[in-house]
CSV table of C-alpha atoms in Angstrom, one decimal:
chain,number,residue,atom,x,y,z
A,1,MET,CA,-27.6,16.0,-14.4
A,2,THR,CA,-24.5,18.5,-15.0
A,3,ALA,CA,-22.6,19.8,-11.9
A,4,LEU,CA,-23.4,23.3,-12.9
A,5,SER,CA,-27.4,22.1,-13.1
A,6,ALA,CA,-26.6,20.3,-9.8
A,7,LEU,CA,-25.5,24.2,-8.0
A,8,ARG,CA,-28.0,26.1,-5.6
A,9,CYS,CA,-27.0,30.0,-5.6
A,10,THR,CA,-29.4,31.9,-3.4
A,11,VAL,CA,-28.8,35.5,-2.2
A,12,PRO,CA,-28.6,37.0,0.7
A,13,PHE,CA,-25.7,34.0,2.2
A,14,HIS,CA,-26.3,31.9,5.5
A,15,GLN,CA,-23.7,31.5,7.5
A,16,ALA,CA,-23.7,27.6,7.4
A,17,ALA,CA,-20.7,26.2,6.5
A,18,VAL,CA,-18.0,24.8,9.6
A,19,GLY,CA,-14.6,26.4,8.6
A,20,ALA,CA,-13.0,28.3,5.1
A,21,VAL,CA,-10.4,26.2,3.3
A,22,SER,CA,-8.2,28.3,2.9
A,23,ALA,CA,-7.9,29.2,6.8
A,24,CYS,CA,-7.8,25.0,7.3
A,25,LYS,CA,-4.0,24.3,7.9
A,26,SER,CA,-4.5,20.7,9.2
A,27,ALA,CA,-7.2,17.5,8.7
A,28,ARG,CA,-8.3,17.1,11.8
A,29,CYS,CA,-11.2,20.0,10.6
A,30,LEU,CA,-12.1,17.3,7.5
A,31,PRO,CA,-13.4,14.2,8.8
A,32,THR,CA,-11.9,11.8,6.2
A,33,THR,CA,-13.0,8.3,8.0
A,34,LEU,CA,-16.9,7.1,6.3
A,35,ALA,CA,-16.8,4.4,3.5
A,36,LEU,CA,-18.2,4.6,0.4
A,37,GLN,CA,-20.7,2.8,0.8
A,38,GLN,CA,-21.6,4.9,3.9
A,39,TYR,CA,-22.1,8.2,1.7
A,40,PRO,CA,-25.1,10.2,1.3
A,41,ARG,CA,-27.5,9.8,-1.5
A,42,THR,CA,-28.8,13.8,-1.0
A,43,CYS,CA,-27.5,17.1,0.1
A,44,GLN,CA,-30.1,17.0,2.9
A,45,GLN,CA,-28.6,14.2,4.4
A,46,GLY,CA,-25.5,15.1,4.3
A,47,ARG,CA,-26.3,18.1,6.0
A,48,ALA,CA,-28.5,16.2,8.8
A,49,GLN,CA,-25.4,14.0,9.5
A,50,ARG,CA,-22.9,17.1,9.7
A,51,HIS,CA,-23.1,17.4,13.4
A,52,ALA,CA,-22.2,13.9,13.9
A,53,SER,CA,-19.4,13.4,11.2
A,54,SER,CA,-17.5,17.2,12.7
A,55,THR,CA,-17.1,16.1,16.2
A,56,SER,CA,-16.2,12.7,16.6
A,57,TYR,CA,-13.6,10.1,13.4
A,58,ASP,CA,-11.9,7.1,14.0
A,59,ARG,CA,-8.1,8.6,13.2
A,60,SER,CA,-6.8,4.7,12.9
A,61,GLY,CA,-9.3,4.3,9.8
A,62,PRO,CA,-12.0,2.1,8.2
A,63,ALA,CA,-11.2,-1.6,8.8
A,64,ALA,CA,-9.8,-3.4,5.6
A,65,GLY,CA,-13.0,-5.5,4.8
A,66,MET,CA,-13.9,-2.2,3.6
A,67,LEU,CA,-11.5,-2.1,1.1
A,68,SER,CA,-13.8,-2.0,-2.2
A,69,ALA,CA,-13.4,-1.8,-6.2
A,70,VAL,CA,-15.3,-2.2,-8.9
A,71,PRO,CA,-15.4,-5.3,-10.8
A,72,PHE,CA,-14.8,-6.1,-14.3
A,73,ALA,CA,-17.1,-5.9,-16.6
A,74,ILE,CA,-15.7,-6.8,-20.3
A,75,SER,CA,-14.1,-9.6,-21.3
A,76,ARG,CA,-10.5,-10.3,-22.8
A,77,GLN,CA,-11.8,-10.7,-25.7
A,78,GLU,CA,-13.8,-7.1,-25.8
A,79,ALA,CA,-10.7,-5.7,-24.5
A,80,ASP,CA,-8.4,-6.7,-27.5
A,81,ILE,CA,-11.3,-5.4,-29.4
A,82,ALA,CA,-11.0,-1.6,-28.0
A,83,PHE,CA,-7.0,-2.0,-27.9
A,84,ASP,CA,-7.1,-2.7,-31.8
A,85,ALA,CA,-9.4,0.1,-32.4
A,86,TYR,CA,-7.5,2.7,-30.5
A,87,HIS,CA,-4.2,1.8,-32.6
A,88,GLY,CA,-6.4,2.5,-35.9
A,89,THR,CA,-6.3,-0.8,-37.6
A,90,ALA,CA,-8.1,1.5,-40.1
A,91,ASN,CA,-5.9,4.6,-39.5
A,92,THR,CA,-3.2,4.6,-42.1
A,93,LEU,CA,-1.4,7.2,-40.0
A,94,LEU,CA,-1.1,5.2,-37.2
A,95,THR,CA,0.6,1.5,-36.3
A,96,ARG,CA,1.2,-1.4,-33.9
A,97,PRO,CA,4.0,-1.4,-31.6
A,98,ALA,CA,7.3,-2.6,-33.6
A,99,ALA,CA,7.6,-5.7,-31.4
A,100,GLY,CA,3.8,-6.3,-30.8
A,101,VAL,CA,2.1,-7.1,-27.8
A,102,GLN,CA,4.1,-8.7,-25.6
A,103,LYS,CA,2.1,-9.1,-22.5
A,104,VAL,CA,-1.8,-8.3,-21.2
A,105,LYS,CA,-2.1,-8.0,-17.3
A,106,GLU,CA,-5.5,-7.5,-15.6
A,107,LEU,CA,-5.0,-5.6,-12.4
A,108,TYR,CA,-6.9,-3.2,-10.1
A,109,LEU,CA,-4.9,0.6,-10.0
A,110,PRO,CA,-6.0,2.6,-6.3
A,111,LEU,CA,-8.2,5.7,-6.3
A,112,TRP,CA,-8.7,7.5,-3.4
A,113,VAL,CA,-12.4,8.6,-3.4
A,114,GLY,CA,-14.2,11.3,-2.2
A,115,ARG,CA,-17.1,13.1,-1.6
A,116,ALA,CA,-17.8,16.7,0.4
A,117,GLN,CA,-21.1,18.9,0.5
A,118,ALA,CA,-19.3,22.7,-0.3
A,119,HIS,CA,-20.6,26.4,0.6
A,120,SER,CA,-19.3,29.0,-0.8
A,121,VAL,CA,-19.9,32.3,-0.8
A,122,LEU,CA,-19.1,35.2,-3.4
A,123,LYS,CA,-18.0,38.1,-1.9
A,124,ALA,CA,-16.4,40.4,-4.6
A,125,ALA,CA,-15.3,40.6,-7.7
A,126,GLU,CA,-14.6,42.7,-11.0
A,127,VAL,CA,-16.6,42.2,-14.1
A,128,GLY,CA,-15.4,43.7,-17.0
A,129,PHE,CA,-17.1,45.2,-20.5
A,130,ARG,CA,-15.5,45.2,-23.6
A,131,LYS,CA,-16.1,48.2,-25.7
A,132,TYR,CA,-14.9,50.0,-28.5
A,133,VAL,CA,-13.4,53.0,-28.3
A,134,GLN,CA,-11.3,56.0,-30.3
A,135,ARG,CA,-8.1,56.8,-28.2
A,136,TYR,CA,-5.3,58.9,-29.8
A,137,ASN,CA,-1.7,57.1,-30.9
A,138,PRO,CA,0.9,59.3,-30.3
A,139,VAL,CA,3.7,56.3,-32.1
A,140,THR,CA,1.2,57.0,-35.4
A,141,LYS,CA,-0.2,60.4,-34.2
A,142,ARG,CA,-3.3,59.6,-35.0
A,143,THR,CA,-6.5,58.7,-33.3
A,144,GLU,CA,-7.7,55.1,-34.0
A,145,GLY,CA,-9.8,52.6,-32.7
A,146,THR,CA,-9.8,49.7,-30.3
A,147,ILE,CA,-11.2,47.7,-27.8
A,148,GLU,CA,-11.3,48.4,-23.9
A,149,THR,CA,-11.9,46.2,-21.2
A,150,GLN,CA,-13.3,48.6,-18.2
A,151,TRP,CA,-13.3,47.1,-15.1
A,152,HIS,CA,-16.5,47.8,-12.4
A,153,TRP,CA,-16.4,45.8,-8.8
A,154,VAL,CA,-19.5,44.1,-7.8
A,155,SER,CA,-20.2,42.8,-4.0
A,156,PRO,CA,-22.9,40.0,-5.4
A,157,ASN,CA,-23.1,37.9,-1.3
A,158,ALA,CA,-24.2,34.9,-3.6
A,159,VAL,CA,-24.2,31.7,-2.0
A,160,PHE,CA,-23.2,28.2,-3.6
A,161,GLU,CA,-24.3,24.6,-2.4
A,162,GLN,CA,-23.2,21.5,-4.2
A,163,TYR,CA,-23.0,18.0,-3.3
A,164,PHE,CA,-19.6,16.6,-5.2
A,165,SER,CA,-20.2,12.6,-5.4
A,166,PRO,CA,-18.1,9.9,-5.7
A,167,GLU,CA,-19.7,9.7,-9.0
A,168,MET,CA,-17.5,12.9,-10.2
A,169,VAL,CA,-14.4,12.4,-12.2
A,170,GLU,CA,-12.9,15.0,-9.7
A,171,MET,CA,-13.6,13.3,-6.9
A,172,GLN,CA,-11.3,10.6,-8.1
A,173,ILE,CA,-8.2,10.9,-7.1
A,174,VAL,CA,-5.5,8.2,-8.4
A,175,ALA,CA,-2.8,6.7,-5.9
A,176,SER,CA,-0.6,5.8,-8.1
A,177,TYR,CA,2.5,6.7,-8.9
A,178,HIS,CA,3.8,4.2,-11.2
A,179,TYR,CA,1.8,4.9,-14.5
A,180,PRO,CA,1.6,8.1,-16.2
A,181,LEU,CA,-1.2,9.8,-14.5
A,182,SER,CA,-2.6,11.5,-17.7
A,183,ASP,CA,-3.2,8.5,-18.9
A,184,ILE,CA,-4.7,6.8,-15.4
A,185,SER,CA,-6.9,9.7,-15.8
A,186,LYS,CA,-9.0,9.2,-18.2
A,187,ILE,CA,-10.5,6.3,-17.4
A,188,ARG,CA,-11.4,6.7,-14.2
A,189,PRO,CA,-14.6,5.1,-13.4
A,190,GLY,CA,-17.3,8.5,-13.3
A,191,PRO,CA,-20.4,6.8,-12.4
A,192,ALA,CA,-19.5,3.6,-12.7
A,193,ILE,CA,-18.0,4.1,-9.3
A,194,SER,CA,-21.4,3.0,-7.7
A,195,ALA,CA,-20.8,-0.7,-9.0
A,196,ALA,CA,-17.5,-1.0,-6.4
A,197,LYS,CA,-18.0,-3.8,-4.0
A,198,PRO,CA,-16.2,-5.9,-1.5
A,199,ILE,CA,-13.1,-7.6,-2.9
A,200,ASP,CA,-14.3,-11.3,-2.7
A,201,ARG,CA,-12.3,-14.3,-4.1
A,202,HIS,CA,-13.8,-14.0,-7.9
A,203,MET,CA,-12.6,-10.7,-8.6
A,204,MET,CA,-9.0,-11.6,-7.9
A,205,THR,CA,-9.2,-14.2,-10.3
A,206,SER,CA,-9.3,-13.8,-14.4
A,207,SER,CA,-11.9,-15.3,-16.1
A,208,PHE,CA,-9.2,-15.3,-18.9
A,209,ASP,CA,-6.8,-18.0,-18.1
A,210,GLY,CA,-7.3,-18.5,-14.3
A,211,SER,CA,-4.3,-16.5,-13.1
A,212,THR,CA,-4.3,-13.6,-10.3
A,213,ARG,CA,-5.3,-10.2,-10.7
A,214,ARG,CA,-2.1,-8.1,-9.3
A,215,VAL,CA,-2.8,-4.8,-7.5
A,216,SER,CA,-1.1,-1.9,-7.9
A,217,MET,CA,0.3,0.1,-4.7
A,218,PHE,CA,-1.2,3.1,-2.7
A,219,GLU,CA,1.3,5.3,-3.5
A,220,MET,CA,-0.1,8.3,-2.8
A,221,LYS,CA,-1.0,9.4,0.9
A,222,ALA,CA,-4.6,9.6,2.3
A,223,GLU,CA,-3.7,13.5,3.1
A,224,THR,CA,-2.1,14.3,-0.3
A,225,GLY,CA,-5.6,12.8,-1.9
A,226,ARG,CA,-7.3,14.8,0.7
A,227,VAL,CA,-5.3,18.3,-0.7
A,228,LYS,CA,-5.3,17.3,-4.6
A,229,ALA,CA,-9.6,16.8,-3.7
A,230,ILE,CA,-10.1,19.8,-1.8
A,231,SER,CA,-8.3,22.0,-4.8
A,232,ALA,CA,-10.7,20.1,-7.3
A,233,ILE,CA,-13.4,21.3,-5.0
A,234,LYS,CA,-11.9,25.1,-4.9
A,235,SER,CA,-11.5,25.4,-8.6
A,236,HIS,CA,-15.1,24.1,-9.5
A,237,GLN,CA,-16.1,26.6,-7.3
A,238,TYR,CA,-14.7,29.0,-8.9
A,239,ARG,CA,-15.8,28.3,-11.9
A,240,ALA,CA,-18.8,27.9,-11.3
A,241,ALA,CA,-18.9,31.6,-9.8
A,242,GLU,CA,-17.5,33.3,-12.8
A,243,ASP,CA,-20.1,31.4,-15.2
A,244,PHE,CA,-22.7,32.9,-12.6
A,245,LEU,CA,-20.9,36.9,-13.0
A,246,LEU,CA,-21.2,36.0,-16.8
A,247,ARG,CA,-24.9,35.5,-16.3
A,248,ALA,CA,-25.7,37.9,-13.3
A,249,TYR,CA,-23.7,40.8,-14.9
A,250,ARG,CA,-24.1,39.7,-18.4
A,251,CYS,CA,-19.9,40.9,-18.8
A,252,ASP,CA,-17.8,40.0,-20.9
A,253,GLU,CA,-14.7,39.2,-18.2
A,254,THR,CA,-14.0,38.2,-14.5
A,255,ARG,CA,-11.4,38.7,-12.1
A,256,GLY,CA,-10.3,39.1,-8.4
A,257,LEU,CA,-13.2,36.6,-6.9
A,258,ASN,CA,-12.9,37.0,-3.6
A,259,MET,CA,-14.6,33.4,-2.5
A,260,ASP,CA,-14.8,31.5,0.6
A,261,VAL,CA,-14.9,28.0,-0.2
A,262,ASN,CA,-16.2,26.0,2.4
A,263,LEU,CA,-16.9,22.4,3.5
A,264,LEU,CA,-19.3,20.9,5.5
A,265,GLN,CA,-18.0,17.7,5.4
A,266,PHE,CA,-15.8,15.8,3.8
A,267,SER,CA,-14.6,11.8,3.4
A,268,ALA,CA,-13.0,9.3,1.3
A,269,ALA,CA,-13.0,5.8,1.1
A,270,PRO,CA,-10.0,3.6,-0.8
A,271,VAL,CA,-11.9,1.7,-3.7
A,272,LEU,CA,-9.5,-0.4,-6.9
A,273,MET,CA,-10.5,0.5,-10.5
A,274,PRO,CA,-9.8,-2.5,-12.8
A,275,VAL,CA,-7.2,-2.0,-16.2
A,276,PHE,CA,-6.3,-4.1,-18.9
A,277,LEU,CA,-2.7,-3.4,-19.2
A,278,TYR,CA,-1.3,-4.3,-22.7
A,279,SER,CA,3.0,-4.0,-22.4
A,280,SER,CA,4.5,-3.7,-25.6
A,281,LYS,CA,8.2,-2.6,-27.3
A,282,HIS,CA,9.4,0.0,-29.9
A,283,PHE,CA,12.3,0.3,-31.5
A,284,GLY,CA,14.7,-1.1,-29.1
A,285,ASN,CA,13.2,-0.7,-25.3
A,286,THR,CA,11.3,1.8,-25.5
A,287,LYS,CA,7.9,0.5,-23.3
A,288,VAL,CA,4.7,1.5,-24.2
A,289,ARG,CA,1.4,0.7,-22.2
A,290,THR,CA,-2.0,0.9,-23.3
A,291,PHE,CA,-4.7,1.1,-20.8
A,292,VAL,CA,-8.6,-0.4,-21.3
A,293,ALA,CA,-10.6,-0.2,-18.6
A,294,GLY,CA,-12.3,-3.4,-17.6
A,295,PHE,CA,-16.4,-2.1,-16.8
A,296,ASP,CA,-16.2,0.2,-19.7
A,297,GLY,CA,-14.0,-0.5,-23.2
A,298,SER,CA,-15.3,2.6,-24.8
A,299,LYS,CA,-11.9,3.9,-22.4
A,300,VAL,CA,-9.1,3.5,-24.0
A,301,SER,CA,-5.7,5.5,-23.0
A,302,GLY,CA,-1.6,5.7,-23.9
A,303,VAL,CA,0.6,6.2,-26.1
A,304,ARG,CA,-0.3,6.1,-29.3
A,305,LEU,CA,2.0,5.5,-31.9
A,306,TYR,CA,2.4,7.3,-35.7
A,307,ASN,CA,3.7,6.1,-38.8
A,308,GLU,CA,6.5,8.4,-39.1
A,309,THR,CA,7.3,8.1,-42.7
A,310,LEU,CA,3.8,8.9,-43.8
A,311,ILE,CA,3.6,12.0,-41.2
A,312,GLY,CA,6.8,13.3,-42.4
A,313,LEU,CA,5.7,13.2,-46.3
A,314,VAL,CA,2.2,14.9,-45.1
A,315,THR,CA,4.6,17.3,-43.9
A,316,ALA,CA,6.5,17.3,-47.1
A,317,ALA,CA,3.1,17.7,-48.8
A,318,PHE,CA,1.9,20.4,-46.7
A,319,ALA,CA,5.2,22.2,-46.4
A,320,SER,CA,5.7,22.8,-50.3
A,321,VAL,CA,1.5,24.0,-50.7
A,322,LEU,CA,3.0,26.8,-48.5
A,323,VAL,CA,6.1,27.4,-49.9
A,324,VAL,CA,4.2,27.5,-53.6
A,325,ALA,CA,1.8,29.7,-52.1
A,326,SER,CA,3.8,32.3,-50.9
A,327,GLY,CA,5.7,32.8,-53.3
A,328,ILE,CA,9.5,32.3,-52.1
A,329,TRP,CA,10.7,29.7,-54.4
A,330,GLN,CA,10.6,32.6,-56.8
A,331,THR,CA,13.2,34.4,-54.6
A,332,TYR,CA,15.3,31.7,-54.0
A,333,PRO,CA,17.3,28.6,-55.3
A,334,ALA,CA,15.4,25.9,-55.4
A,335,LEU,CA,17.6,23.4,-54.0
A,336,GLN,CA,17.8,25.2,-51.0
A,337,VAL,CA,14.0,26.5,-51.0
A,338,PHE,CA,13.6,22.4,-51.1
A,339,GLY,CA,16.5,21.7,-48.5
A,340,PHE,CA,15.1,24.3,-45.7
A,341,ALA,CA,11.1,24.6,-46.7
A,342,VAL,CA,10.6,21.1,-47.2
A,343,ALA,CA,12.6,18.4,-46.4
A,344,ALA,CA,14.0,20.1,-43.0
A,345,PRO,CA,10.9,20.2,-41.3
A,346,ALA,CA,9.4,16.2,-43.0
A,347,LEU,CA,13.1,15.1,-41.6
A,348,LEU,CA,12.1,17.0,-37.8
A,349,VAL,CA,7.9,15.9,-37.5
A,350,GLY,CA,9.4,12.5,-38.8
A,351,PHE,CA,12.3,12.0,-36.3
A,352,LEU,CA,10.3,13.4,-33.4
A,353,VAL,CA,7.2,11.2,-34.5
A,354,LYS,CA,9.5,8.1,-34.0
A,355,TYR,CA,10.7,9.2,-30.9
A,356,TRP,CA,7.7,10.8,-28.6
A,357,PRO,CA,7.1,7.9,-27.0
A,358,GLN,CA,11.0,7.3,-25.8
A,359,VAL,CA,10.5,11.4,-24.4
A,360,ARG,CA,7.4,10.8,-23.5
A,361,ASN,CA,8.5,7.8,-21.0
A,362,GLN,CA,11.5,9.9,-19.5
A,363,VAL,CA,9.3,12.9,-18.7
A,364,HIS,CA,7.0,10.6,-16.8
A,365,GLN,CA,10.2,9.3,-14.9
A,366,VAL,CA,11.0,13.1,-13.7
A,367,SER,CA,6.9,13.1,-12.9
A,368,ARG,CA,6.9,10.8,-10.3
A,369,ASP,CA,10.0,11.1,-8.8
A,370,ALA,CA,8.5,14.6,-8.0
A,371,ASN,CA,5.7,13.2,-7.1
A,372,GLN,CA,6.8,10.8,-4.8
A,373,TYR,CA,9.4,13.3,-3.3
A,374,MET,CA,6.4,15.6,-2.8
A,375,ASN,CA,4.1,12.5,-1.4
A,376,ARG,CA,7.0,11.7,1.2
A,377,LYS,CA,7.0,15.1,2.5
A,378,THR,CA,3.5,14.8,3.3
A,379,ASP,CA,2.7,15.2,7.4
A,380,GLU,CA,-0.4,12.5,7.8
A,381,SER,CA,-0.3,13.3,11.6
A,382,GLY,CA,-4.0,14.4,11.8
A,383,SER,CA,-5.3,12.7,8.9
A,384,PHE,CA,-6.1,8.4,9.6
A,385,SER,CA,-3.4,5.8,9.6
A,386,THR,CA,-3.5,4.0,6.0
A,387,SER,CA,-1.2,1.0,7.2
A,388,TRP,CA,-4.2,-1.5,6.5
A,389,THR,CA,-3.8,0.0,2.9
A,390,HIS,CA,-0.1,-1.0,2.6
A,391,ALA,CA,-0.8,-4.8,3.0
A,392,TYR,CA,-1.7,-4.3,-1.0
A,393,SER,CA,1.4,-2.8,-1.7
A,394,GLN,CA,3.9,-3.9,0.2
A,395,PHE,CA,3.2,-7.4,-1.0
A,396,ALA,CA,4.0,-6.1,-4.1
A,397,ARG,CA,7.4,-4.4,-3.3
A,398,PHE,CA,7.6,-8.0,-1.9
A,399,ARG,CA,6.9,-10.3,-4.7
A,400,GLN,CA,9.2,-7.7,-6.4
A,401,SER,CA,12.5,-8.1,-4.0
A,402,GLN,CA,12.0,-11.4,-3.9
A,403,GLU,CA,12.2,-12.0,-8.0
A,404,GLN,CA,15.1,-10.0,-7.9
A,405,ALA,CA,16.8,-12.3,-4.8
A,406,ARG,CA,15.8,-15.2,-6.6
A,407,PHE,CA,17.4,-13.8,-9.9
A,408,SER,CA,20.6,-13.1,-7.6
A,409,SER,CA,20.8,-15.9,-6.1
A,410,ALA,CA,20.8,-18.1,-9.4
A,411,ASN,CA,23.5,-16.1,-10.4
A,412,ASN,CA,25.6,-15.8,-7.1
A,413,ASN,CA,24.6,-19.6,-5.4
A,414,THR,CA,27.3,-19.8,-2.8
A,415,SER,CA,27.0,-22.6,0.0
A,416,GLY,CA,28.0,-19.7,2.7
A,417,ARG,CA,25.1,-17.6,1.6
A,418,SER,CA,23.2,-20.5,1.9
A,419,ALA,CA,24.2,-21.8,5.2
A,420,GLU,CA,23.8,-18.6,6.7
A,421,HIS,CA,19.9,-18.6,5.6
A,422,SER,CA,19.7,-21.9,7.4
A,423,SER,CA,21.3,-20.8,10.1
A,424,ARG,CA,18.4,-18.1,10.7
A,425,ASP,CA,15.4,-20.3,8.9
A,426,PRO,CA,15.5,-23.4,11.0
A,427,LYS,CA,12.2,-23.7,9.8
A,428,GLY,CA,12.2,-22.0,6.7
A,429,TYR,CA,9.2,-19.7,8.3
A,430,TYR,CA,10.5,-16.5,6.3
A,431,GLN,CA,11.0,-18.5,2.8
A,432,LEU,CA,7.3,-19.5,3.6
A,433,LEU,CA,6.6,-16.1,3.5
A,434,GLU,CA,8.7,-15.1,1.0
A,435,ILE,CA,10.5,-12.5,3.1
A,436,GLU,CA,14.3,-11.8,3.9
A,437,PRO,CA,15.3,-12.8,7.7
A,438,SER,CA,15.7,-8.8,7.7
A,439,ALA,CA,11.8,-7.9,7.2
A,440,SER,CA,10.1,-5.7,9.8
A,441,LYS,CA,7.4,-6.5,11.7
A,442,ALA,CA,5.2,-4.9,9.1
A,443,ASP,CA,6.9,-6.6,6.4
A,444,VAL,CA,5.8,-9.5,7.9
A,445,GLN,CA,2.1,-8.4,8.4
A,446,ALA,CA,1.8,-7.1,5.2
A,447,ALA,CA,3.6,-10.8,3.6
A,448,PHE,CA,1.0,-12.6,5.5
A,449,ARG,CA,-2.0,-10.3,4.1
A,450,GLY,CA,-1.1,-10.4,0.6
A,451,LEU,CA,-0.6,-14.8,0.9
A,452,ALA,CA,-3.4,-15.8,3.0
A,453,MET,CA,-5.4,-13.3,0.9
A,454,LYS,CA,-3.6,-15.5,-2.1
A,455,GLN,CA,-3.7,-18.7,-0.5
A,456,HIS,CA,-6.8,-19.0,1.1
A,457,PRO,CA,-8.7,-22.1,1.0
A,458,ASP,CA,-12.3,-20.2,-0.1
A,459,ARG,CA,-10.7,-19.5,-3.5
A,460,PHE,CA,-10.9,-23.3,-5.0
A,461,ASP,CA,-13.6,-24.9,-5.6
A,462,ASP,CA,-12.1,-28.6,-6.6
A,463,PRO,CA,-11.7,-30.3,-3.5
A,464,LYS,CA,-8.2,-31.3,-4.3
A,465,GLN,CA,-7.0,-27.8,-4.7
A,466,LYS,CA,-8.8,-26.8,-1.7
A,467,ALA,CA,-6.6,-29.1,0.2
A,468,SER,CA,-3.7,-28.2,-1.0
A,469,ALA,CA,-4.3,-24.7,0.1
A,470,THR,CA,-5.6,-25.6,3.4
A,471,VAL,CA,-2.3,-27.1,4.3
A,472,SER,CA,-0.6,-24.0,2.7
A,473,PHE,CA,-3.0,-21.7,3.9
A,474,ARG,CA,-1.7,-23.5,7.5
A,475,GLN,CA,1.7,-23.7,7.4
A,476,ILE,CA,1.4,-19.7,6.4
A,477,LEU,CA,-0.4,-18.9,9.3
A,478,GLU,CA,1.7,-21.0,12.0
A,479,ALA,CA,4.9,-19.0,10.0
A,480,TYR,CA,3.4,-15.8,11.2
A,481,THR,CA,2.4,-16.7,14.6
A,482,VAL,CA,6.0,-17.2,15.3
A,483,LEU,CA,7.1,-13.8,13.3
A,484,ARG,CA,4.6,-10.8,14.2
A,485,ASP,CA,5.6,-11.9,18.1
A,486,ASP,CA,8.8,-9.9,19.1
A,487,THR,CA,10.4,-12.9,21.7
A,488,LYS,CA,9.4,-16.4,19.2
A,489,ARG,CA,10.8,-14.6,16.6
A,490,GLN,CA,14.4,-13.9,18.9
A,491,LEU,CA,13.8,-17.3,20.2
A,492,TYR,CA,13.2,-18.5,16.5
A,493,ASP,CA,16.5,-17.0,14.9
A,494,MET,CA,18.1,-18.5,17.2
A,495,ASN,CA,17.0,-21.8,16.7
A,496,GLN,CA,16.0,-22.1,20.4
A,497,LEU,CA,12.7,-22.0,19.5
């Protein structure tokens, strides 16, 4: 069923909405705590739960166990086939990265998935009818024919009711800025989001080589995701209203829509999306990434590389045809025509094709910085805290900073620095959690959650591995028990524990 067929329009308007989105200045008027598994399946169920959901909700957010993920449904071999098809092994105009595929990762990318029941009323609008008329042209001093649009105000008072389900891609907001949003948006799950389930150890382990799959960070705040989802809902409702006016009044154009978009309820939940990430380099250090959806091999995105030589030759051939057809070769010297009308466009297009990946990466970097700046300014005082999702995000940051620290330590290994670290970490608790002695309490909690998920004994079937994991898990738990307590940590730092 399409979104348009799921839309119901009735006249006259019956007041059933809670509040207009345009007047909603705080997140408190939009409950945001229902888990993905609790989404109503019909609009009638959504209306029945309206009063209960709008009067009470836990601002602390859903429990950490509610974080769900769409499982990987295709193998690495199937993803390789999709990668080769996307980069056109059968298309001579396309080419593979110069350095080849250097790395393939299996990772989960974060999404804020919402659902909403929307009631909108179209109060008034202008409808336009195009007509052919005769007008006097003062410039030419003649009467000439032209097409004009005659506008008329209408007041349909039409009501639009629609249930925006989690399966709609408009309700699946990409919650990471690390990769280009345009690429990730193309491979959003859509209806496949219904396969999401709580994460278990099998979902975190690669079936190809047994490595641990990575989880990308929830960089976008829940409040930012809510605003983006509501903006998508409003745009969708306005488009539906325009279609209604075009059909109802048989007009040619519309403008000036006076429309109130109201939400009966809104809820959001964090969901992880499986992705195969193919990384390579092209023409030096230009990064080239290709994304293959782990649930559907037909969904592939990323920058495509074209053969600049062939593209330049095609451009030169096309320009030559235009030169011959226009007849300018008879007016100007042949050498000038060839240089300016044929060779110059071919070289320009060739350079643009060659360096397009590098320009694209720079544009993404600027866009990423702008999005992160706006995201930091977002006020989240009215919506639930997302600290429980930061356990996955912060752990990724810790691993990155730890790798940098190890690299720095390998190049600048001094005895004084080692002695200082030893004095502040007498039992190696900080080293066990892979954090620095200056880490905050939130850093300790995030590091423990990430390591506990990786080292939990239930992840292993082999008895030897399970026994080793049990010892490691107990050591991590012992370190966490001390470092999470302010008093014990202070005594530990003074080597008095």
